[in-house]
Amino acid sequence: MNMVVRPKKNLGQHFLRDQNIARKIVDSLGGSIPDVLEIGPGMGVLTRFLVQRPGLNVHLVEIDNESVEYLKLHFPELENRIYSEDFLKWNPACLPELFNIIGNFPYNISSQIFFRILELRNRVPQVVGMIQKEVAERISSKPGNKTYGILSVLLQAWYDIDYLFTVPEQVFVPPPKVKSAVLRLRRNDVKALPCNEKLFFEIVKIAFNQRRKMLRNSLGNRSQNLPEKFATQRPEQLSVDDFIELTGCIEKP
């Protein structure tokens, strides 16, 4: 039982070693959904507290084979619910229709994890994730801030977002070069946007990819139906509702 997993730089692994912070992260997960998927459990610092919660069915998805062996050894009761997969490419068809997500997300792919969660948004009512502080600030940012961007708009369209707390570098092995933060996302009541959702994603990405430009310039040939009130604005000035309105105008023939 003395097996130790070596953190792998190429997987962006930084193992949390502070039990109090681990407990605090797990305690941040609320709601009544009985199933939770932990992304990248590593050596199970969160898993240890998750399995102690009565009535919770814990599922683990882990890309690192060494971690998978460690988890099977230390959490034998989860053996059939440990998936040796890359979350970004994995189809969670084996999970119940609804499941929450928790994890200390690998920093090098944290944005990609959130884009994948957006694809699964109708199955994932709640997410509690630790990511680098800068990304957490960006995701929870409001219009008008320099940090407000693509993920801010897309995630806030379907989730209410709380920046819970900041985590210092020294509680990890190895310590990352940046501070970390824990976010909680809770699915809002929006079943579908009142516009073409595929076009909405497209417009948000195009606008922020040239964020210094006014929208009439960054949107190019899509700007023919652009309302005058948006024409001279830059993307960080627009709220989620503004982007929905903008998409509706652009999709008109």
Short mmCIF file of C-alpha atoms in Angstrom, two decimals:
data_model
loop_
_atom_site.label_atom_id
_atom_site.label_comp_id
_atom_site.label_asym_id
_atom_site.label_seq_id
_atom_site.Cartn_x
_atom_site.Cartn_y
_atom_site.Cartn_z
CA MET A 1 0.00 0.00 0.00
CA ASN A 2 3.05 2.31 -0.12
CA MET A 3 2.71 2.99 -3.83
CA VAL A 4 3.31 6.67 -4.69
CA VAL A 5 2.38 8.36 -7.95
CA ARG A 6 4.95 10.71 -9.44
CA PRO A 7 3.45 13.98 -10.70
CA LYS A 8 3.92 14.17 -14.46
CA LYS A 9 4.70 17.54 -15.99
CA ASN A 10 3.25 16.61 -19.39
CA LEU A 11 -0.11 15.91 -17.73
CA GLY A 12 -0.04 19.17 -15.76
CA GLN A 13 -0.20 17.26 -12.48
CA HIS A 14 0.15 19.17 -9.21
CA PHE A 15 -1.04 17.01 -6.31
CA LEU A 16 -2.87 18.79 -3.50
CA ARG A 17 -1.49 17.70 -0.12
CA ASP A 18 -3.55 19.90 2.23
CA GLN A 19 -6.37 17.78 3.68
CA ASN A 20 -8.32 20.78 5.00
CA ILE A 21 -8.46 22.37 1.56
CA ALA A 22 -9.43 19.02 0.03
CA ARG A 23 -12.29 18.73 2.53
CA LYS A 24 -13.35 22.32 1.83
CA ILE A 25 -13.49 21.63 -1.93
CA VAL A 26 -15.63 18.51 -1.43
CA ASP A 27 -17.89 20.38 1.03
CA SER A 28 -18.51 23.00 -1.67
CA LEU A 29 -20.39 20.40 -3.72
CA GLY A 30 -24.08 20.66 -2.90
CA GLY A 31 -27.32 19.58 -4.50
CA SER A 32 -29.21 16.32 -4.43
CA ILE A 33 -27.77 14.58 -7.52
CA PRO A 34 -26.47 11.19 -6.25
CA ASP A 35 -23.71 10.77 -8.86
CA VAL A 36 -20.45 12.71 -9.09
CA LEU A 37 -17.61 12.36 -11.58
CA GLU A 38 -14.15 13.34 -10.35
CA ILE A 39 -11.82 14.41 -13.16
CA GLY A 40 -8.13 13.63 -12.66
CA PRO A 41 -8.22 12.26 -9.09
CA GLY A 42 -4.46 11.49 -9.06
CA MET A 43 -3.76 10.00 -5.62
CA GLY A 44 -7.34 10.48 -4.42
CA VAL A 45 -7.02 13.47 -2.09
CA LEU A 46 -10.59 14.55 -2.94
CA THR A 47 -11.79 10.99 -3.51
CA ARG A 48 -11.09 10.16 0.13
CA PHE A 49 -13.67 12.72 1.27
CA LEU A 50 -16.13 12.03 -1.54
CA VAL A 51 -16.47 8.33 -0.65
CA GLN A 52 -17.26 9.30 2.95
CA ARG A 53 -20.40 11.17 1.90
CA PRO A 54 -23.50 9.02 2.41
CA GLY A 55 -25.63 8.38 -0.66
CA LEU A 56 -23.01 9.63 -3.12
CA ASN A 57 -22.00 7.42 -6.06
CA VAL A 58 -18.44 8.38 -6.94
CA HIS A 59 -17.04 7.88 -10.46
CA LEU A 60 -13.42 8.63 -11.40
CA VAL A 61 -11.94 9.42 -14.82
CA GLU A 62 -8.14 9.42 -14.97
CA ILE A 63 -5.79 9.50 -17.98
CA ASP A 64 -2.63 8.51 -16.04
CA ASN A 65 -2.19 4.71 -15.85
CA GLU A 66 -0.04 4.95 -12.72
CA SER A 67 -2.78 6.92 -10.93
CA VAL A 68 -5.39 4.40 -12.09
CA GLU A 69 -3.41 1.57 -10.47
CA TYR A 70 -3.04 3.59 -7.27
CA LEU A 71 -6.77 4.35 -7.14
CA LYS A 72 -7.75 0.72 -7.73
CA LEU A 73 -5.44 -0.29 -4.89
CA HIS A 74 -6.66 2.33 -2.40
CA PHE A 75 -10.35 2.52 -3.40
CA PRO A 76 -11.25 -1.08 -4.28
CA GLU A 77 -14.94 -0.30 -3.74
CA LEU A 78 -14.76 2.01 -6.80
CA GLU A 79 -13.02 -0.43 -9.13
CA ASN A 80 -15.97 -0.67 -11.56
CA ARG A 81 -16.33 3.11 -11.55
CA ILE A 82 -12.72 4.04 -12.33
CA TYR A 83 -12.42 4.93 -16.02
CA SER A 84 -8.95 4.96 -17.53
CA GLU A 85 -9.83 7.60 -20.11
CA ASP A 86 -9.07 11.09 -21.39
CA PHE A 87 -12.07 13.14 -20.22
CA LEU A 88 -11.80 15.42 -23.27
CA LYS A 89 -12.36 12.49 -25.66
CA TRP A 90 -14.44 10.21 -23.47
CA ASN A 91 -18.15 9.62 -23.98
CA PRO A 92 -19.68 9.21 -20.49
CA ALA A 93 -22.52 7.04 -21.79
CA CYS A 94 -21.97 4.63 -18.88
CA LEU A 95 -22.89 7.34 -16.34
CA PRO A 96 -26.45 8.18 -15.25
CA GLU A 97 -28.28 10.89 -17.20
CA LEU A 98 -27.39 13.52 -14.57
CA PHE A 99 -24.08 13.77 -12.74
CA ASN A 100 -22.09 16.51 -11.05
CA ILE A 101 -18.39 17.10 -11.73
CA ILE A 102 -15.59 17.83 -9.28
CA GLY A 103 -11.82 17.91 -9.54
CA ASN A 104 -8.47 19.58 -9.29
CA PHE A 105 -8.35 20.14 -13.03
CA PRO A 106 -4.99 19.82 -14.82
CA TYR A 107 -4.02 23.44 -15.47
CA ASN A 108 -2.77 22.89 -19.01
CA ILE A 109 -6.22 21.74 -20.19
CA SER A 110 -8.61 23.46 -17.77
CA SER A 111 -10.19 25.65 -20.50
CA GLN A 112 -10.72 22.57 -22.70
CA ILE A 113 -12.38 20.79 -19.77
CA PHE A 114 -14.88 23.66 -19.48
CA PHE A 115 -15.61 23.57 -23.21
CA ARG A 116 -16.32 19.83 -22.86
CA ILE A 117 -18.57 20.53 -19.85
CA LEU A 118 -20.48 23.00 -22.04
CA GLU A 119 -21.11 20.18 -24.52
CA LEU A 120 -22.48 18.10 -21.61
CA ARG A 121 -24.36 21.02 -20.02
CA ASN A 122 -27.77 19.31 -20.02
CA ARG A 123 -26.32 16.39 -18.06
CA VAL A 124 -24.14 18.34 -15.59
CA PRO A 125 -26.11 20.43 -13.05
CA GLN A 126 -23.09 21.43 -10.95
CA VAL A 127 -19.30 21.69 -11.23
CA VAL A 128 -16.76 22.34 -8.47
CA GLY A 129 -13.28 22.73 -9.88
CA MET A 130 -9.88 23.97 -8.80
CA ILE A 131 -8.03 25.75 -11.61
CA GLN A 132 -5.42 28.47 -11.92
CA LYS A 133 -6.60 31.72 -10.31
CA GLU A 134 -6.28 33.71 -13.54
CA VAL A 135 -8.66 31.37 -15.40
CA ALA A 136 -11.09 31.33 -12.46
CA GLU A 137 -11.18 35.14 -12.50
CA ARG A 138 -11.75 35.11 -16.25
CA ILE A 139 -14.64 32.64 -16.05
CA SER A 140 -16.39 34.48 -13.20
CA SER A 141 -15.67 37.95 -14.65
CA LYS A 142 -18.49 40.37 -15.51
CA PRO A 143 -18.81 42.56 -18.65
CA GLY A 144 -16.54 45.58 -18.71
CA ASN A 145 -13.51 43.77 -17.25
CA LYS A 146 -10.36 43.05 -19.24
CA THR A 147 -10.49 39.43 -18.03
CA TYR A 148 -14.03 38.92 -19.45
CA GLY A 149 -13.79 36.63 -22.47
CA ILE A 150 -15.09 33.65 -24.44
CA LEU A 151 -15.47 31.26 -21.50
CA SER A 152 -17.04 33.99 -19.33
CA VAL A 153 -19.86 34.49 -21.84
CA LEU A 154 -20.39 30.86 -22.83
CA LEU A 155 -20.38 29.44 -19.30
CA GLN A 156 -22.45 32.29 -17.84
CA ALA A 157 -25.10 31.67 -20.51
CA TRP A 158 -25.91 28.31 -18.88
CA TYR A 159 -24.38 28.43 -15.38
CA ASP A 160 -24.41 30.67 -12.30
CA ILE A 161 -20.78 30.99 -11.26
CA ASP A 162 -19.29 31.52 -7.79
CA TYR A 163 -15.61 32.22 -7.16
CA LEU A 164 -15.29 30.39 -3.83
CA PHE A 165 -11.73 30.79 -2.54
CA THR A 166 -8.07 31.18 -3.49
CA VAL A 167 -5.49 28.44 -2.86
CA PRO A 168 -1.77 29.20 -2.31
CA GLU A 169 1.03 27.51 -4.30
CA GLN A 170 2.75 25.78 -1.36
CA VAL A 171 -0.06 23.27 -0.68
CA PHE A 172 0.80 21.31 -3.85
CA VAL A 173 3.48 18.83 -4.89
CA PRO A 174 5.16 20.16 -6.95
CA PRO A 175 4.07 23.75 -6.25
CA PRO A 176 2.70 25.41 -9.40
CA LYS A 177 4.08 28.80 -10.44
CA VAL A 178 0.64 30.39 -10.05
CA LYS A 179 -2.04 30.71 -7.41
CA SER A 180 -5.12 28.50 -7.74
CA ALA A 181 -8.79 29.06 -7.08
CA VAL A 182 -11.95 27.02 -6.60
CA LEU A 183 -15.04 27.79 -8.68
CA ARG A 184 -18.58 26.45 -8.41
CA LEU A 185 -20.86 26.39 -11.44
CA ARG A 186 -24.57 25.73 -10.98
CA ARG A 187 -26.81 25.15 -13.98
CA ASN A 188 -29.35 27.92 -14.44
CA ASP A 189 -32.91 27.53 -15.76
CA VAL A 190 -32.01 28.17 -19.41
CA LYS A 191 -33.08 25.12 -21.40
CA ALA A 192 -32.20 26.68 -24.76
CA LEU A 193 -31.08 30.13 -25.87
CA PRO A 194 -33.62 32.19 -27.85
CA CYS A 195 -31.23 32.21 -30.83
CA ASN A 196 -29.19 29.82 -32.94
CA GLU A 197 -26.84 28.32 -30.32
CA LYS A 198 -24.22 27.19 -32.83
CA LEU A 199 -24.09 30.73 -34.26
CA PHE A 200 -23.98 32.17 -30.72
CA PHE A 201 -20.80 30.14 -29.97
CA GLU A 202 -19.34 31.26 -33.30
CA ILE A 203 -20.08 34.98 -32.80
CA VAL A 204 -18.65 35.00 -29.26
CA LYS A 205 -15.44 33.32 -30.43
CA ILE A 206 -15.01 35.57 -33.50
CA ALA A 207 -15.62 38.73 -31.45
CA PHE A 208 -13.13 37.88 -28.68
CA ASN A 209 -10.48 36.55 -31.04
CA GLN A 210 -10.13 40.18 -32.14
CA ARG A 211 -11.14 41.72 -28.85
CA ARG A 212 -9.46 45.10 -29.46
CA LYS A 213 -11.55 45.75 -32.54
CA MET A 214 -15.02 47.25 -32.64
CA LEU A 215 -17.64 44.63 -33.45
CA ARG A 216 -18.42 46.14 -36.88
CA ASN A 217 -14.80 45.37 -37.81
CA SER A 218 -14.24 42.05 -36.04
CA LEU A 219 -17.47 40.47 -37.31
CA GLY A 220 -16.60 41.22 -40.95
CA ASN A 221 -19.24 39.96 -43.38
CA ARG A 222 -21.50 38.97 -40.50
CA SER A 223 -21.99 42.60 -39.51
CA GLN A 224 -24.59 43.54 -42.15
CA ASN A 225 -27.50 43.25 -39.66
CA LEU A 226 -25.48 44.59 -36.74
CA PRO A 227 -27.57 46.96 -34.58
CA GLU A 228 -26.04 50.43 -34.40
CA LYS A 229 -25.79 50.25 -30.60
CA PHE A 230 -23.33 47.34 -30.87
CA ALA A 231 -21.36 48.53 -33.92
CA THR A 232 -18.78 50.62 -32.07
CA GLN A 233 -18.59 48.42 -28.98
CA ARG A 234 -15.88 45.92 -28.15
CA PRO A 235 -16.81 42.38 -27.06
CA GLU A 236 -15.98 42.80 -23.36
CA GLN A 237 -18.71 45.49 -23.15
CA LEU A 238 -21.48 43.03 -24.08
CA SER A 239 -23.41 40.92 -21.57
CA VAL A 240 -24.65 37.39 -22.28
CA ASP A 241 -28.07 38.85 -23.17
CA ASP A 242 -26.41 41.34 -25.54
CA PHE A 243 -24.63 38.50 -27.34
CA ILE A 244 -27.93 36.60 -27.60
CA GLU A 245 -29.61 39.69 -29.08
CA LEU A 246 -26.66 40.24 -31.43
CA THR A 247 -26.82 36.62 -32.63
CA GLY A 248 -30.57 36.95 -33.25
CA CYS A 249 -29.99 40.04 -35.42
CA ILE A 250 -27.15 38.42 -37.39
CA GLU A 251 -29.14 35.25 -38.11
CA LYS A 252 -31.97 37.25 -39.75
CA PRO A 253 -31.84 36.88 -43.55
#
